[in-house]
Coordinates of C-alpha atoms (C1' of nucleotides) in Angstrom, one line a residue:
Chain N
M514 CA 0.0 -0.1 -0.6
K515 CA 1.3 3.4 -0.8
A516 CA 1.8 5.2 2.3
E517 CA 1.3 8.6 0.9
A518 CA -2.6 7.5 -0.3
A519 CA -5.6 8.9 2.0
Q520 CA -7.9 5.8 2.8
L521 CA -9.8 5.2 -0.7
K522 CA -12.7 5.4 -0.3
I523 CA -15.8 4.3 -2.4
Y524 CA -19.1 5.1 -3.1
D525 CA -21.4 1.8 -2.5
S526 CA -24.6 1.5 -4.4
L527 CA -26.6 -0.7 -2.1
A528 CA -25.0 2.1 0.7
G529 CA -26.3 4.4 -0.8
G530 CA -22.8 5.7 0.0
K531 CA -18.9 6.4 0.3
R532 CA -17.9 4.0 2.4
N533 CA -13.9 3.3 3.6
F534 CA -12.7 0.6 1.2
I535 CA -11.7 -2.7 3.2
P536 CA -11.0 -5.7 1.0
L537 CA -12.0 -9.0 2.2
K538 CA -8.2 -10.1 2.0
E539 CA -5.9 -7.9 2.4
G540 CA -3.8 -6.6 0.0
F541 CA -6.0 -8.4 -2.8
V542 CA -8.9 -7.1 -4.8
G543 CA -11.6 -9.7 -6.7
F544 CA -13.5 -6.5 -9.2
Y545 CA -15.5 -8.6 -12.0
V546 CA -17.2 -5.7 -14.1
C547 CA -20.4 -7.0 -16.7
G548 CA -19.0 -6.8 -19.9
P549 CA -20.7 -6.2 -23.4
T550 CA -23.3 -8.7 -25.7
V551 CA -21.3 -9.0 -28.9
Y552 CA -24.2 -8.7 -30.6
S553 CA -23.4 -5.5 -32.8
N554 CA -20.4 -2.9 -32.5
V555 CA -19.8 -1.4 -28.7
H556 CA -21.0 2.2 -29.1
L557 CA -19.1 5.5 -27.2
G558 CA -21.3 5.3 -24.5
N559 CA -20.6 1.5 -23.3
C560 CA -17.0 2.2 -23.8
R561 CA -17.3 4.9 -21.0
T562 CA -18.2 2.1 -18.8
F563 CA -15.6 0.2 -19.4
I564 CA -13.2 2.9 -19.2
S565 CA -14.4 4.3 -16.5
F566 CA -13.5 0.9 -14.5
D567 CA -10.5 1.0 -16.0
M568 CA -9.0 3.9 -14.3
V569 CA -10.4 2.1 -11.3
Y570 CA -8.5 -1.2 -11.3
R571 CA -5.0 1.3 -12.6
Y572 CA -5.6 3.2 -9.5
L573 CA -5.9 0.4 -6.9
R574 CA -3.0 -1.0 -9.3
H575 CA -1.3 2.4 -8.7
L576 CA -2.1 1.3 -4.4
G577 CA -0.9 -1.9 -5.0
Y578 CA -2.9 -4.2 -4.4
K579 CA -3.1 -7.5 -6.6
V580 CA -6.4 -7.2 -8.2
R581 CA -8.2 -9.9 -10.3
Y582 CA -10.4 -8.3 -12.7
V583 CA -12.5 -10.1 -14.5
R584 CA -14.8 -8.7 -17.0
N585 CA -17.7 -11.3 -18.9
I586 CA -18.7 -11.9 -22.5
T587 CA -21.9 -12.2 -23.1
D588 CA -22.7 -14.5 -26.2
V589 CA -25.7 -15.6 -25.2
G590 CA -28.7 -16.1 -23.2
H591 CA -29.3 -12.3 -23.9
L592 CA -33.0 -12.1 -24.6
V593 CA -34.1 -8.7 -27.1
D594 CA -37.4 -8.4 -24.5
D595 CA -38.7 -9.8 -21.8
A596 CA -41.6 -11.8 -23.4
D597 CA -41.1 -15.7 -23.9
Q598 CA -40.5 -15.7 -27.3
G599 CA -38.2 -12.7 -26.7
E600 CA -35.2 -13.6 -29.6
D601 CA -32.0 -14.3 -28.1
K602 CA -29.4 -10.8 -29.0
I603 CA -26.6 -12.8 -30.5
A604 CA -28.7 -15.7 -32.4
K605 CA -31.4 -13.3 -33.8
K606 CA -28.3 -11.2 -35.5
A607 CA -27.2 -14.3 -37.0
R608 CA -30.3 -15.3 -38.2
L609 CA -30.4 -12.1 -39.7
E610 CA -27.1 -12.0 -41.5
Q611 CA -26.5 -15.8 -42.5
L612 CA -24.2 -16.5 -40.1
E613 CA -23.5 -18.6 -37.7
P614 CA -23.8 -17.1 -34.1
M615 CA -20.2 -17.9 -33.0
E616 CA -19.0 -16.1 -35.9
I617 CA -21.0 -12.7 -34.8
V618 CA -19.3 -13.9 -31.6
Q619 CA -16.0 -13.7 -33.4
Q620 CA -17.0 -10.4 -35.4
Y621 CA -17.6 -8.3 -32.5
S622 CA -15.6 -9.2 -29.5
I623 CA -12.4 -8.3 -32.2
D624 CA -14.4 -5.0 -32.7
F625 CA -14.9 -4.3 -28.6
H626 CA -11.0 -5.7 -28.3
T627 CA -9.8 -3.4 -30.6
V628 CA -11.6 -0.4 -29.3
M629 CA -10.4 -0.7 -26.3
A630 CA -7.3 -1.4 -27.2
Q631 CA -7.4 2.2 -29.1
F632 CA -8.6 3.8 -25.7
N633 CA -5.4 2.3 -24.2
A634 CA -7.8 0.2 -21.9
I635 CA -5.9 -3.3 -20.0
S636 CA -8.1 -6.0 -20.2
P637 CA -8.7 -8.3 -17.6
N638 CA -6.7 -10.7 -16.4
I639 CA -10.0 -13.0 -17.2
E640 CA -12.8 -12.6 -20.1
P641 CA -14.8 -15.3 -19.5
T642 CA -17.4 -16.3 -21.8
A643 CA -21.0 -17.3 -21.2
T644 CA -20.8 -19.9 -23.3
G645 CA -17.6 -21.4 -22.0
H646 CA -19.6 -21.9 -19.0
M647 CA -22.8 -24.0 -18.9
I648 CA -21.2 -26.2 -17.1
E649 CA -20.7 -23.9 -14.0
Q650 CA -24.2 -22.0 -14.7
I651 CA -26.0 -25.2 -14.6
E652 CA -24.4 -26.2 -10.9
M653 CA -25.7 -22.8 -10.2
I654 CA -29.1 -23.5 -10.8
Q655 CA -29.4 -26.8 -9.3
G656 CA -28.1 -25.1 -6.7
I657 CA -30.6 -22.2 -6.5
I658 CA -33.4 -25.4 -7.0
D659 CA -32.0 -27.3 -4.3
N660 CA -32.4 -24.0 -2.1
G661 CA -36.1 -23.9 -2.7
F662 CA -36.0 -20.8 -5.0
G663 CA -36.3 -21.7 -8.4
Y664 CA -38.4 -23.9 -9.7
K665 CA -39.5 -25.9 -13.5
S666 CA -42.1 -24.8 -15.3
N667 CA -42.7 -26.7 -18.9
G668 CA -38.7 -27.3 -19.9
S669 CA -37.6 -23.7 -18.2
V670 CA -36.8 -23.1 -14.7
Y671 CA -37.7 -19.8 -13.4
F672 CA -36.4 -17.6 -10.2
D673 CA -38.7 -17.3 -7.0
V674 CA -38.6 -13.8 -5.8
E675 CA -41.1 -14.0 -3.8
K676 CA -40.2 -16.7 -2.2
Y677 CA -37.2 -14.9 -2.5
N678 CA -38.1 -12.3 -1.1
E679 CA -39.6 -13.6 2.0
T680 CA -36.1 -13.9 3.3
H681 CA -34.3 -11.1 1.6
P682 CA -35.0 -8.0 0.7
Y683 CA -35.6 -8.8 -3.3
G684 CA -35.0 -5.1 -4.7
E685 CA -32.7 -3.4 -2.0
L686 CA -29.7 -2.5 -5.3
S687 CA -32.7 0.0 -6.8
G688 CA -34.2 1.1 -4.0
R689 CA -37.3 -1.1 -5.3
K690 CA -40.5 -2.5 -2.8
I691 CA -41.7 -6.0 -4.2
E692 CA -45.2 -4.6 -4.2
D693 CA -44.6 -1.3 -6.2
L694 CA -42.6 -3.5 -8.8
I695 CA -45.4 -6.1 -8.9
S696 CA -48.3 -3.7 -9.1
N697 CA -46.1 -2.0 -11.6
T698 CA -45.3 -4.8 -14.2
R699 CA -46.3 -5.0 -17.7
S700 CA -48.6 -7.9 -18.6
L701 CA -46.7 -9.3 -21.3
D702 CA -47.7 -12.2 -23.5
G703 CA -46.2 -15.7 -22.8
Q704 CA -46.0 -15.2 -19.1
D705 CA -47.8 -18.2 -18.2
E706 CA -45.0 -20.6 -18.0
K707 CA -44.1 -17.8 -14.5
R708 CA -46.1 -18.2 -10.9
N709 CA -44.9 -14.5 -10.8
P710 CA -44.7 -11.9 -14.0
L711 CA -41.3 -10.7 -10.9
D712 CA -39.9 -14.0 -11.8
F713 CA -36.9 -14.0 -14.1
A714 CA -35.3 -16.9 -16.3
L715 CA -32.5 -19.2 -14.8
W716 CA -33.2 -21.5 -17.8
K717 CA -35.0 -21.3 -21.0
N718 CA -36.4 -24.1 -23.2
A719 CA -35.1 -23.9 -26.4
A720 CA -38.2 -24.6 -29.3
P721 CA -36.8 -27.0 -32.0
E722 CA -35.4 -24.4 -34.7
H723 CA -33.3 -22.5 -32.0
I724 CA -29.7 -22.4 -32.9
M725 CA -27.8 -21.4 -29.9
K726 CA -28.7 -24.9 -27.2
W727 CA -27.5 -26.8 -25.0
P728 CA -28.8 -29.6 -22.8
S729 CA -29.4 -29.6 -18.8
P730 CA -30.9 -31.7 -16.5
W731 CA -34.1 -29.6 -17.2
G732 CA -34.0 -30.5 -21.6
I733 CA -32.4 -28.7 -24.1
G734 CA -32.7 -25.2 -23.8
F735 CA -30.1 -21.8 -22.8
P736 CA -29.0 -19.7 -19.8
G737 CA -31.0 -16.2 -18.4
W738 CA -28.8 -13.2 -18.8
H739 CA -28.6 -12.1 -15.2
L740 CA -27.2 -16.1 -14.3
E741 CA -23.8 -16.0 -16.3
C742 CA -22.2 -13.2 -14.6
S743 CA -23.5 -15.0 -10.7
A744 CA -21.7 -18.5 -12.1
M745 CA -18.6 -16.7 -13.7
S746 CA -18.6 -14.4 -11.0
T747 CA -18.6 -16.9 -7.8
K748 CA -15.9 -19.0 -9.9
Y749 CA -13.1 -16.8 -10.6
L750 CA -13.6 -14.6 -7.8
G751 CA -15.0 -16.3 -4.7
E752 CA -19.3 -16.7 -3.0
E753 CA -18.4 -12.9 -2.0
F754 CA -15.7 -10.4 -3.5
D755 CA -15.2 -7.4 -3.5
I756 CA -16.0 -5.2 -5.8
H757 CA -18.7 -5.4 -9.1
G758 CA -19.1 -2.9 -11.5
G759 CA -21.6 -1.8 -14.8
G760 CA -23.6 0.8 -15.6
M761 CA -25.9 2.4 -14.1
D762 CA -28.6 1.3 -16.8
L763 CA -27.6 -2.8 -15.1
K764 CA -28.7 -1.8 -11.7
F765 CA -32.1 -3.4 -12.2
P766 CA -33.0 -5.5 -13.0
H767 CA -29.3 -7.3 -14.0
H768 CA -27.4 -6.0 -10.8
E769 CA -31.0 -7.1 -8.2
C770 CA -30.8 -10.1 -9.9
E771 CA -27.5 -11.4 -9.4
I772 CA -27.6 -11.1 -5.9
A773 CA -30.7 -12.9 -5.3
Q774 CA -29.2 -15.5 -7.9
G775 CA -25.8 -15.5 -5.3
T776 CA -27.7 -15.5 -2.0
A777 CA -30.4 -18.4 -3.1
C778 CA -27.9 -20.1 -4.3
N779 CA -24.6 -19.5 -1.8
G780 CA -26.0 -18.0 1.1
K781 CA -24.6 -14.8 1.4
S782 CA -24.3 -11.6 -0.8
P783 CA -22.0 -11.8 -3.3
V784 CA -20.8 -8.4 -3.2
K785 CA -18.7 -6.0 -1.0
Y786 CA -18.8 -2.9 -3.0
W787 CA -21.3 -2.1 -5.8
M788 CA -19.8 0.1 -8.1
H789 CA -22.2 1.7 -11.1
G790 CA -20.9 4.4 -13.6
N791 CA -23.5 6.8 -15.2
M792 CA -24.4 7.3 -18.6
L793 CA -23.2 9.4 -21.9
T794 CA -25.6 11.5 -22.9
L795 CA -25.8 12.5 -26.9
N796 CA -27.6 15.5 -27.5
G797 CA -28.9 15.3 -23.6
Q798 CA -30.6 12.1 -24.7
K799 CA -29.4 8.6 -23.6
M800 CA -26.9 6.9 -25.6
S801 CA -28.6 4.0 -27.3
K802 CA -28.3 1.0 -29.5
S803 CA -32.2 0.6 -29.7
T804 CA -33.2 4.0 -30.0
G805 CA -30.4 5.3 -32.6
N806 CA -29.1 7.8 -30.7
S807 CA -25.0 6.6 -31.0
I808 CA -22.2 6.5 -32.1
L809 CA -19.4 4.8 -33.0
P810 CA -16.0 5.1 -30.6
D811 CA -15.3 4.8 -35.1
E812 CA -17.2 7.6 -36.1
L813 CA -15.6 9.7 -34.1
F814 CA -12.0 8.9 -34.4
T815 CA -12.5 8.6 -38.2
G816 CA -15.5 12.2 -37.9
K817 CA -17.3 10.5 -40.1
N818 CA -20.8 11.3 -37.9
Q819 CA -23.1 13.6 -37.7
F820 CA -22.8 14.9 -34.5
M821 CA -19.5 16.3 -34.7
E822 CA -17.6 19.0 -36.6
K823 CA -14.5 17.5 -36.5
A824 CA -12.4 14.2 -35.5
F825 CA -11.2 13.2 -32.4
S826 CA -8.6 10.9 -31.5
P827 CA -8.9 8.3 -28.5
M828 CA -6.7 10.0 -26.1
V829 CA -8.7 13.4 -26.4
V830 CA -12.2 11.3 -25.9
R831 CA -10.9 9.1 -22.9
F832 CA -9.3 12.6 -21.4
F833 CA -12.9 14.1 -21.8
M834 CA -14.5 11.5 -19.8
M835 CA -11.4 11.7 -17.6
Q836 CA -13.1 15.3 -16.4
A837 CA -16.0 14.0 -15.6
H838 CA -17.3 12.0 -12.8
Y839 CA -17.7 8.7 -13.1
R840 CA -21.3 8.7 -11.2
S841 CA -22.3 11.8 -13.5
T842 CA -23.9 12.0 -16.5
L843 CA -22.0 13.0 -19.2
D844 CA -23.1 14.9 -22.4
F845 CA -21.4 14.6 -25.9
T846 CA -20.8 17.7 -27.6
S847 CA -18.2 19.4 -30.3
E848 CA -18.2 22.3 -28.0
A849 CA -17.1 19.9 -25.3
L850 CA -15.0 17.7 -27.3
V851 CA -12.8 20.9 -28.9
A852 CA -12.2 22.1 -25.1
A853 CA -11.2 18.8 -24.1
E854 CA -9.1 18.2 -27.0
K855 CA -7.1 22.0 -25.9
G856 CA -6.6 20.8 -22.6
H857 CA -5.2 17.2 -23.3
D858 CA -2.6 19.5 -25.7
K859 CA -1.5 21.1 -23.3
L860 CA -1.3 18.8 -20.8
M861 CA 0.9 16.7 -22.8
E862 CA 2.8 19.5 -23.9
A863 CA 4.0 19.7 -20.6
M864 CA 4.4 16.3 -19.7
K865 CA 7.4 17.0 -22.2
T866 CA 8.5 19.8 -20.5
L867 CA 8.7 18.3 -17.2
Q868 CA 11.5 16.0 -18.6
E869 CA 13.9 19.1 -19.6
L870 CA 13.1 21.4 -16.8
N871 CA 16.4 22.7 -14.7
T872 CA 16.8 22.2 -11.4
G873 CA 17.7 24.7 -8.3
S874 CA 18.3 25.0 -5.1
E875 CA 14.7 25.1 -4.0
S876 CA 10.7 24.8 -4.9
T877 CA 8.8 28.2 -5.1
I878 CA 5.9 25.6 -4.7
D879 CA 5.0 22.7 -1.7
V880 CA 5.5 20.3 -4.6
P881 CA 5.4 17.1 -2.4
G882 CA 1.9 18.8 -1.0
L883 CA 0.6 18.7 -4.6
V884 CA 1.0 15.1 -5.0
A885 CA -0.8 14.4 -1.9
Q886 CA -3.8 16.1 -3.6
F887 CA -3.5 14.1 -6.5
Y888 CA -3.5 10.8 -4.3
K889 CA -6.6 12.4 -2.3
A890 CA -8.9 13.6 -5.4
M891 CA -8.6 9.8 -6.7
S892 CA -8.6 8.0 -3.3
D893 CA -12.2 10.0 -2.5
D894 CA -14.4 7.8 -5.1
F895 CA -11.9 8.2 -8.2
N896 CA -12.3 11.4 -8.3
A897 CA -11.0 12.1 -12.0
P898 CA -11.9 15.6 -12.5
V899 CA -10.7 16.9 -8.7
L900 CA -7.3 15.3 -9.8
V901 CA -7.2 16.3 -13.8
A902 CA -7.5 20.1 -11.9
Q903 CA -4.7 19.6 -9.4
L904 CA -2.7 18.2 -12.7
F905 CA -3.4 21.4 -14.5
E906 CA -1.7 23.3 -11.4
A907 CA 0.8 21.4 -11.8
V908 CA 1.0 22.8 -15.5
K909 CA 1.0 25.6 -13.7
F910 CA 4.3 25.2 -12.1
I911 CA 5.7 23.4 -14.8
N912 CA 5.5 26.4 -17.4
G913 CA 6.4 28.3 -15.1
V914 CA 9.2 26.7 -14.1
R915 CA 10.5 26.7 -17.6
D916 CA 10.2 30.6 -18.3
G917 CA 12.2 31.3 -15.5
K918 CA 9.2 32.0 -13.0
Q919 CA 9.6 29.6 -10.9
T920 CA 12.6 27.1 -9.9
V921 CA 11.9 23.8 -8.9
S922 CA 14.5 21.3 -6.2
K923 CA 16.3 18.2 -8.2
E924 CA 14.4 16.0 -5.2
D925 CA 11.0 18.0 -6.0
L926 CA 11.5 17.5 -9.6
E927 CA 12.2 13.5 -10.0
L928 CA 9.2 14.3 -7.5
L929 CA 6.9 15.7 -9.9
Q930 CA 7.7 13.2 -12.7
S931 CA 7.2 10.4 -11.0
G932 CA 4.2 11.3 -9.8
M933 CA 2.6 13.3 -13.4
H934 CA 4.0 10.0 -14.8
N935 CA 1.9 7.8 -12.3
F936 CA -1.2 9.8 -12.7
V937 CA -1.6 10.7 -16.0
V938 CA -0.3 7.6 -17.9
E939 CA -0.8 4.8 -15.2
I940 CA -3.7 5.9 -13.3
L941 CA -6.0 8.2 -16.1
G942 CA -4.6 6.1 -18.4
L943 CA -3.6 9.2 -21.6
A944 CA -0.5 6.7 -23.9
T945 CA 1.8 10.1 -23.9
T946 CA 2.1 11.4 -27.5
A947 CA 2.5 8.6 -30.0
D948 CA 4.4 10.5 -32.2
G949 CA 6.6 8.1 -33.0
G950 CA 6.4 5.2 -36.0
D951 CA 7.3 8.1 -38.1
D952 CA 10.8 8.1 -38.6
K953 CA 11.5 9.6 -41.8
L954 CA 9.6 12.9 -41.0
A955 CA 11.6 13.9 -37.8
P956 CA 14.4 14.4 -40.5
V957 CA 12.7 15.9 -43.1
M958 CA 10.6 18.5 -40.6
D959 CA 14.1 19.3 -39.1
L960 CA 15.3 19.8 -42.5
V961 CA 12.6 21.8 -43.1
L962 CA 12.7 24.0 -40.0
D963 CA 16.4 24.5 -40.6
L964 CA 15.7 25.7 -43.4
R965 CA 12.6 28.4 -42.7
Q966 CA 15.5 29.7 -39.3
Q967 CA 17.9 29.9 -42.2
A968 CA 15.3 32.6 -43.9
R969 CA 14.3 34.3 -40.4
T970 CA 18.0 35.0 -39.9
N971 CA 17.6 36.5 -43.2
K972 CA 14.9 38.2 -42.3
D973 CA 12.8 36.8 -45.3
W974 CA 9.6 36.5 -44.2
D975 CA 7.8 35.4 -47.3
T976 CA 10.0 32.2 -46.7
S977 CA 9.5 31.8 -43.5
D978 CA 6.7 32.6 -43.5
K979 CA 5.8 30.6 -46.6
I980 CA 7.1 26.9 -44.5
R981 CA 5.0 28.0 -42.0
D982 CA 1.8 28.3 -43.4
G983 CA 2.0 25.6 -46.0
L984 CA 3.3 23.1 -42.9
A985 CA 0.0 24.5 -41.4
A986 CA -2.0 23.6 -44.3
A987 CA -0.9 19.6 -44.0
G988 CA -1.8 19.5 -40.6
I989 CA 1.4 20.4 -38.6
V990 CA 2.1 23.2 -36.3
V991 CA 5.2 25.3 -35.6
K992 CA 6.0 26.9 -32.1
D993 CA 8.2 29.7 -32.5
S994 CA 10.3 29.7 -28.9
K995 CA 13.7 30.5 -28.0
E996 CA 15.3 27.6 -27.8
G997 CA 14.2 27.7 -31.4
S998 CA 10.9 25.6 -33.8
S999 CA 9.8 23.1 -32.8
W1000 CA 6.5 21.2 -34.4
S1001 CA 4.1 19.4 -33.9
Chain V
rG1057 C1' -48.4 7.1 -13.2
rG1058 C1' -44.6 4.7 -9.7
rU1059 C1' -39.3 5.1 -7.8
rC1060 C1' -34.8 7.7 -7.6
rC1061 C1' -31.7 11.3 -9.6
rU1062 C1' -30.0 16.3 -11.2
rG1063 C1' -30.7 21.7 -12.2
rU1064 C1' -23.3 25.8 -10.6
rG1065 C1' -21.0 31.7 -15.0
rG1066 C1' -20.8 31.8 -22.4
rC1067 C1' -19.7 26.3 -23.3
rC1068 C1' -18.0 21.5 -20.6
rG1069 C1' -17.6 20.2 -15.2
rA1070 C1' -15.8 19.8 -10.0
rG1071 C1' -17.5 22.0 -4.9
rU1072 C1' -22.6 19.3 0.3
rG1073 C1' -22.9 24.8 5.6
rG1074 C1' -18.7 29.7 7.4
rC1075 C1' -11.4 31.8 2.0
rU1076 C1' -12.8 26.8 -3.2
rU1077 C1' -13.3 34.0 -6.6
rA1078 C1' -12.2 24.3 -7.7
rG1079 C1' -10.0 23.0 -13.1
rG1080 C1' -10.3 23.4 -18.7
rC1081 C1' -11.8 26.1 -23.0
rA1082 C1' -13.9 30.7 -24.5
rC1083 C1' -13.6 36.2 -24.3
rU1084 C1' -11.1 40.6 -22.7
rG1085 C1' -6.4 43.5 -21.8
rG1086 C1' -0.8 42.5 -20.6
rU1087 C1' 3.8 40.2 -21.8
rC1088 C1' 6.3 37.6 -25.9
rU1089 C1' 7.3 37.8 -31.0
rG1090 C1' 9.5 40.4 -37.1
rC1091 C1' 4.5 39.0 -37.4
rA1092 C1' 1.7 34.6 -35.8
rA1093 C1' 0.8 30.3 -32.8
rA1094 C1' 2.6 28.5 -28.4
rA1095 C1' 3.7 30.2 -23.0
rC1096 C1' 3.3 33.2 -19.3
rC1097 C1' 0.6 37.2 -16.1
rA1098 C1' -4.1 39.6 -15.1
rG1099 C1' -9.3 40.1 -15.4
rU1100 C1' -15.4 39.3 -16.6
rU1101 C1' -19.1 36.3 -16.2
rA1102 C1' -22.4 31.5 -11.0
rC1103 C1' -24.6 28.3 -8.0
rA1104 C1' -33.4 27.9 -11.9
rG1105 C1' -37.3 30.2 -9.2
rC1106 C1' -39.5 31.6 -4.5
rG1107 C1' -40.0 30.2 1.1
rG1108 C1' -38.4 28.0 5.0
rU1109 C1' -34.6 26.3 8.9
rU1110 C1' -29.6 29.0 10.6
rC1111 C1' -25.0 33.9 13.2
rG1112 C1' -24.5 32.5 8.3
rA1113 C1' -26.3 28.0 2.9
rA1114 C1' -24.9 26.9 -4.5
rU1115 C1' -24.5 23.1 -0.2
rC1116 C1' -29.8 21.2 4.7
rC1117 C1' -35.8 21.0 4.2
rG1118 C1' -40.4 22.0 1.4
rC1119 C1' -43.2 23.9 -3.0
rU1120 C1' -42.7 25.4 -8.2
rC1121 C1' -40.6 24.6 -12.9
rG1122 C1' -36.9 22.6 -15.6
rG1123 C1' -33.2 18.1 -17.8
rG1124 C1' -32.6 12.8 -17.0
rA1125 C1' -32.4 7.6 -15.1
rC1126 C1' -35.7 2.8 -13.8
rC1127 C1' -39.7 0.9 -13.9
rU1128 C1' -39.3 -4.1 -20.9
rC1129 C1' -33.7 -5.1 -24.3
rC1130 C1' -29.0 -1.9 -23.1
rA1131 C1' -22.9 0.3 -20.9

RNA sequence: GGUCCUGUGGCCGAGUGGCUUAGGCACUGGUCUGCAAAACCAGUUACAGCGGUUCGAAUCCGCUCGGGACCUCCA
């Protein structure tokens, strides 16, 4: 554990407030995040959740915890709607595109991983799939039945919510009362298999024409969506683990059902800290695949979309997200992205400057105190926006030292360098500009700038400006300073 | 309709009782520069409305208006 870190506090959705984080086993953290259903390209809203929890994972790791990070991939069982005729999302897509379901899964899993890599998200330690854990799911269903909380009906198995509620509070996570849920339940067709409309499927009987199905003690079928997370989190993290994350929209019913399933099967509530990331909005409305109000990461990176006036790089988007707290909604607009881009560039420029500073006998600001503020911000429920504000305090100082208006001691400089690296690169996950790679361009630019400098020395402003304007047209910005010209 | 969240300056977005004028962007003035860009310095704009609690509220309570989420698949 980092000695300089303040006590980590996490907002626990179940408790409804911040709690000191104390892991079940000292030094270790079990961390589960609900992953995507791979039936289409991940959109930016999906990405925000995963990026938020990537930041959480990075900070936990930085604090010295050994984290086992599990994020599932849902590749079966997620129905288009809740009616019994509801079609599996993967199967539907497969039918429409005349592909094997696993082709769909493969295609969109690859897309998901590609996008996450672009956002510089660290891969989970384990990324289990629902189809790869049929046996575990079947065993868990059996456990729930054995404990009297599941019942068979027409080849399907349902979770008996009313029975469960007699001894455990169903709805505690989302703040619902079972009576309200019952009175608000809409009457859907084909609910006759269930004893109660609130009951949810653990196993669904598959019709003969159904293409994704497995044998089970209750007949040929497939698992209910909520079950996979319970089965896989139990398998890899235990019956009780530290942190479970996911989007706010999964709170009910998905996470509520996970609590019920885990409790019904194992006799204990599975999760110590429930974390929920908030939604990304576009034009003030929740980004959602089903409504079409969404934008794909690639459309954002290429600028080929109807919402934004220009393209934005993955790191700018990530930085933008880090400027908002993960529990707040964040509205995506072109104007906000442009502002974030400038801020991002300023921060990254300072990161470079930081490597070239001269040291003095003493520092003009309290550098250890500033770095302590970094920890304070992040330890307060991962308050990245406050961290970013502190980072800009550092930027101001860095530029001040560069301009000779401030001084920094050698010791403090090293502290600041490591602190900035830790928080900007390791924790916020902002990759320092990947301007390597273009090996041929650098020497060419050196030559061009050298020629321009000659022109400037000769006061041949026509030539020097022509070079500058020409480069600008090519997207290269030239910056002059006392030490010479640079480009980016 | 039910449950819950939210409304901060031109924009984004922190802050939950008494110096945060948070921070970023934008804007204005200045420094620097051949000019510009970038940097730097300084400054402007705020807490939806009404009422209440309090010595004191952006921060607590009530109401009004507005926005959103969930209640059905969604990160």
